[in-house]
Amino acid sequence: MSFKLAGPVLEGALVRLEPLEHRHAADLAVAAEEDRGTYAFTWVPRADQVAAYMDAQLARAATGRLAPYAQVSVASGRAVGATSYWEPRHWRGDDRLDAVEVGFTWLGASAQGTGVNAEAKLLLFRHAFEEWGVSRVDLKTDARNDRSHAAIQSVGARFEGVLRNWSRSSAPGEDGRLRDSAIFSVTAQEWPQCRGRLEERVAGFLARAA
């Protein structure tokens, strides 16, 4: 099997998803140091950790299992956060992609609540379902992270359950501990309704901005 996960530039009205490169580092360092009060259960690099963070993401990308993006504000032209396709899965035994996760997502405080997250999910989901033909898209978060749960459900994903001791905790003071992960998904059958919902949300943000 020769499939290697790679995402193209995905262009929206509010956000442009650009494959992550070192040229995004300076902007991401600024975004990461905005109000960090919303990052309680999400690991977001400090400014002096961005270079190492990018090296780690690009190393994962080299394995073919991660396609990392910078989330670039169309209005400012600056990178305001990051996201990724992650964990491609194949059930049919060929190069067709059956499922993929959207993860490693964070936004600087000033970009939260602006429609960037909604449009980024629209772009990522649309490409996965309509270009790759996946049967489902997964999203996971710390089971204690109510804010992240609400954000994921707001883009149309359905809660499926909690995977216990699933991955390393990102919460402050929990180095070396495992966390329970809440898993959400959108299936191919649900995608048309989810797409309509996301398009309406993005249109609402655009109307308010105008």
CSV table of C-alpha atoms in Angstrom, one decimal:
chain,number,residue,atom,x,y,z
A,1,MET,CA,0.0,0.0,0.0
A,2,SER,CA,1.6,3.3,-1.1
A,3,PHE,CA,-0.9,5.8,0.2
A,4,LYS,CA,0.7,8.8,1.9
A,5,LEU,CA,-1.6,11.3,3.7
A,6,ALA,CA,-1.1,14.7,2.1
A,7,GLY,CA,-3.5,17.7,2.1
A,8,PRO,CA,-3.6,20.4,-0.5
A,9,VAL,CA,-4.2,24.1,0.2
A,10,LEU,CA,-7.9,24.5,1.2
A,11,GLU,CA,-9.2,28.0,0.5
A,12,GLY,CA,-12.2,29.6,2.3
A,13,ALA,CA,-13.6,33.1,2.8
A,14,LEU,CA,-12.4,33.3,6.4
A,15,VAL,CA,-9.5,30.9,6.6
A,16,ARG,CA,-7.0,29.4,4.2
A,17,LEU,CA,-5.5,26.0,5.3
A,18,GLU,CA,-1.9,25.9,4.1
A,19,PRO,CA,0.4,22.9,4.5
A,20,LEU,CA,2.5,23.6,7.6
A,21,GLU,CA,5.9,25.1,6.8
A,22,HIS,CA,8.6,26.8,8.9
A,23,ARG,CA,7.6,30.1,7.4
A,24,HIS,CA,4.5,29.9,9.6
A,25,ALA,CA,6.6,29.8,12.8
A,26,ALA,CA,6.7,33.5,13.7
A,27,ASP,CA,2.9,33.9,13.3
A,28,LEU,CA,2.2,30.8,15.3
A,29,ALA,CA,4.5,31.9,18.1
A,30,VAL,CA,2.5,35.1,18.4
A,31,ALA,CA,-0.9,33.3,18.2
A,32,ALA,CA,0.2,30.7,20.8
A,33,GLU,CA,1.0,33.5,23.4
A,34,GLU,CA,-2.4,35.2,23.2
A,35,ASP,CA,-4.7,34.5,26.2
A,36,ARG,CA,-4.0,30.9,27.0
A,37,GLY,CA,-6.9,30.5,29.4
A,38,THR,CA,-8.8,28.2,27.0
A,39,TYR,CA,-6.0,25.6,26.6
A,40,ALA,CA,-6.5,23.8,29.9
A,41,PHE,CA,-6.7,20.3,28.3
A,42,THR,CA,-5.1,21.1,24.9
A,43,TRP,CA,-1.3,21.2,24.5
A,44,VAL,CA,-0.4,24.4,22.6
A,45,PRO,CA,3.3,25.2,22.3
A,46,ARG,CA,4.8,28.3,23.9
A,47,ALA,CA,6.5,30.7,21.6
A,48,ASP,CA,9.9,29.2,22.4
A,49,GLN,CA,8.6,25.7,21.7
A,50,VAL,CA,7.1,26.4,18.2
A,51,ALA,CA,10.2,25.4,16.3
A,52,ALA,CA,10.4,22.0,18.0
A,53,TYR,CA,6.6,21.6,17.7
A,54,MET,CA,6.9,22.2,13.9
A,55,ASP,CA,9.8,19.8,13.6
A,56,ALA,CA,7.8,17.1,15.4
A,57,GLN,CA,4.7,17.7,13.2
A,58,LEU,CA,6.8,17.6,10.0
A,59,ALA,CA,8.5,14.4,11.2
A,60,ARG,CA,5.1,12.9,11.6
A,61,ALA,CA,4.1,14.1,8.2
A,62,ALA,CA,7.2,12.3,6.7
A,63,THR,CA,5.7,9.0,7.9
A,64,GLY,CA,2.6,9.6,5.7
A,65,ARG,CA,0.3,9.4,8.8
A,66,LEU,CA,-0.2,13.2,9.3
A,67,ALA,CA,-1.0,16.1,7.0
A,68,PRO,CA,-0.4,19.3,9.2
A,69,TYR,CA,-1.9,22.7,8.3
A,70,ALA,CA,-1.4,26.3,9.4
A,71,GLN,CA,-4.8,28.0,9.8
A,72,VAL,CA,-4.2,31.4,8.0
A,73,SER,CA,-6.7,34.2,8.5
A,74,VAL,CA,-7.8,35.5,5.1
A,75,ALA,CA,-8.3,39.0,6.5
A,76,SER,CA,-4.9,39.4,8.0
A,77,GLY,CA,-2.8,36.9,6.1
A,78,ARG,CA,-1.3,35.7,9.3
A,79,ALA,CA,-1.3,32.1,10.7
A,80,VAL,CA,-3.6,32.0,13.7
A,81,GLY,CA,-3.5,28.4,14.6
A,82,ALA,CA,-3.0,24.8,13.4
A,83,THR,CA,-4.9,21.7,12.5
A,84,SER,CA,-4.2,18.4,10.8
A,85,TYR,CA,-5.5,15.3,9.0
A,86,TRP,CA,-4.3,12.3,11.1
A,87,GLU,CA,-4.5,8.5,11.3
A,88,PRO,CA,-5.6,7.5,7.8
A,89,ARG,CA,-7.2,4.1,7.8
A,90,HIS,CA,-7.8,1.6,5.0
A,91,TRP,CA,-10.2,-1.3,5.3
A,92,ARG,CA,-10.4,-2.3,1.6
A,93,GLY,CA,-6.8,-3.3,1.2
A,94,ASP,CA,-5.9,-0.8,-1.5
A,95,ASP,CA,-4.9,2.9,-1.7
A,96,ARG,CA,-8.4,4.2,-1.2
A,97,LEU,CA,-8.8,6.1,2.1
A,98,ASP,CA,-11.7,4.8,4.2
A,99,ALA,CA,-11.5,7.0,7.3
A,100,VAL,CA,-9.3,9.8,8.7
A,101,GLU,CA,-9.1,11.9,11.9
A,102,VAL,CA,-9.1,15.7,12.2
A,103,GLY,CA,-6.9,16.7,15.1
A,104,PHE,CA,-3.9,18.6,16.5
A,105,THR,CA,-6.2,21.6,16.3
A,106,TRP,CA,-5.7,24.9,18.1
A,107,LEU,CA,-6.5,28.6,17.5
A,108,GLY,CA,-5.1,31.7,19.1
A,109,ALA,CA,-7.6,33.5,21.3
A,110,SER,CA,-8.3,36.3,18.9
A,111,ALA,CA,-9.4,33.8,16.2
A,112,GLN,CA,-11.7,31.9,18.5
A,113,GLY,CA,-15.4,32.6,17.9
A,114,THR,CA,-14.8,34.3,14.5
A,115,GLY,CA,-15.9,31.5,12.3
A,116,VAL,CA,-12.4,30.3,11.5
A,117,ASN,CA,-13.0,26.9,13.3
A,118,ALA,CA,-16.3,26.3,11.5
A,119,GLU,CA,-15.0,27.1,8.1
A,120,ALA,CA,-11.8,25.1,8.7
A,121,LYS,CA,-13.9,22.1,9.6
A,122,LEU,CA,-16.1,22.7,6.5
A,123,LEU,CA,-13.0,22.7,4.3
A,124,LEU,CA,-11.4,19.6,5.9
A,125,PHE,CA,-14.6,17.6,6.0
A,126,ARG,CA,-15.6,18.5,2.4
A,127,HIS,CA,-12.2,17.4,1.1
A,128,ALA,CA,-12.2,14.2,3.0
A,129,PHE,CA,-15.7,13.2,2.0
A,130,GLU,CA,-15.9,14.6,-1.5
A,131,GLU,CA,-12.4,14.2,-2.8
A,132,TRP,CA,-11.0,11.2,-0.8
A,133,GLY,CA,-14.4,9.5,-0.5
A,134,VAL,CA,-14.0,8.5,3.2
A,135,SER,CA,-16.8,6.8,5.1
A,136,ARG,CA,-16.2,8.7,8.3
A,137,VAL,CA,-14.1,11.5,9.9
A,138,ASP,CA,-13.1,11.2,13.6
A,139,LEU,CA,-12.4,13.9,16.2
A,140,LYS,CA,-11.1,13.2,19.7
A,141,THR,CA,-10.5,15.4,22.8
A,142,ASP,CA,-9.9,15.0,26.5
A,143,ALA,CA,-13.0,13.6,28.0
A,144,ARG,CA,-13.0,16.4,30.6
A,145,ASN,CA,-12.7,19.2,28.0
A,146,ASP,CA,-16.3,20.5,27.9
A,147,ARG,CA,-15.3,23.5,25.8
A,148,SER,CA,-13.8,21.3,23.1
A,149,HIS,CA,-16.8,19.0,23.3
A,150,ALA,CA,-19.1,21.9,22.6
A,151,ALA,CA,-16.9,23.2,19.7
A,152,ILE,CA,-16.8,19.7,18.1
A,153,GLN,CA,-20.6,19.2,18.4
A,154,SER,CA,-21.2,22.7,17.0
A,155,VAL,CA,-19.7,21.6,13.7
A,156,GLY,CA,-22.0,18.7,13.4
A,157,ALA,CA,-20.0,15.8,14.8
A,158,ARG,CA,-21.8,13.2,17.0
A,159,PHE,CA,-20.5,11.9,20.3
A,160,GLU,CA,-19.8,8.2,20.2
A,161,GLY,CA,-18.3,7.4,23.6
A,162,VAL,CA,-15.2,7.6,25.8
A,163,LEU,CA,-12.0,5.6,25.2
A,164,ARG,CA,-10.4,5.1,28.6
A,165,ASN,CA,-6.6,5.6,29.1
A,166,TRP,CA,-6.4,6.3,25.4
A,167,SER,CA,-3.5,8.7,25.0
A,168,ARG,CA,-1.0,10.9,26.9
A,169,SER,CA,-2.6,13.8,28.9
A,170,SER,CA,-1.9,17.3,27.7
A,171,ALA,CA,-3.2,18.9,30.9
A,172,PRO,CA,-0.8,21.0,32.9
A,173,GLY,CA,0.8,19.0,35.7
A,174,GLU,CA,-0.2,15.6,34.2
A,175,ASP,CA,3.1,14.7,32.5
A,176,GLY,CA,3.3,11.0,32.1
A,177,ARG,CA,-0.3,10.4,32.8
A,178,LEU,CA,-2.9,8.9,30.4
A,179,ARG,CA,-6.2,10.6,29.7
A,180,ASP,CA,-9.6,9.4,28.7
A,181,SER,CA,-10.6,10.5,25.2
A,182,ALA,CA,-14.1,11.4,24.0
A,183,ILE,CA,-14.5,10.4,20.4
A,184,PHE,CA,-16.9,12.1,17.9
A,185,SER,CA,-17.5,11.4,14.2
A,186,VAL,CA,-19.2,12.5,11.1
A,187,THR,CA,-20.2,9.7,8.7
A,188,ALA,CA,-20.6,9.9,4.9
A,189,GLN,CA,-24.4,9.5,5.4
A,190,GLU,CA,-24.5,12.5,7.8
A,191,TRP,CA,-22.2,14.7,5.7
A,192,PRO,CA,-24.8,16.4,3.5
A,193,GLN,CA,-26.7,17.6,6.5
A,194,CYS,CA,-23.5,18.5,8.3
A,195,ARG,CA,-22.3,20.4,5.3
A,196,GLY,CA,-25.5,22.5,5.1
A,197,ARG,CA,-25.2,23.3,8.8
A,198,LEU,CA,-21.6,24.4,8.5
A,199,GLU,CA,-22.3,26.5,5.4
A,200,GLU,CA,-25.1,28.3,7.3
A,201,ARG,CA,-22.8,29.0,10.2
A,202,VAL,CA,-20.0,30.3,8.0
A,203,ALA,CA,-22.5,32.5,6.1
A,204,GLY,CA,-23.7,33.9,9.4
A,205,PHE,CA,-20.1,34.9,10.5
A,206,LEU,CA,-19.5,36.5,7.1
A,207,ALA,CA,-22.8,38.5,7.3
A,208,ARG,CA,-21.8,39.7,10.8
A,209,ALA,CA,-18.3,40.7,9.6
A,210,ALA,CA,-19.9,42.7,6.7
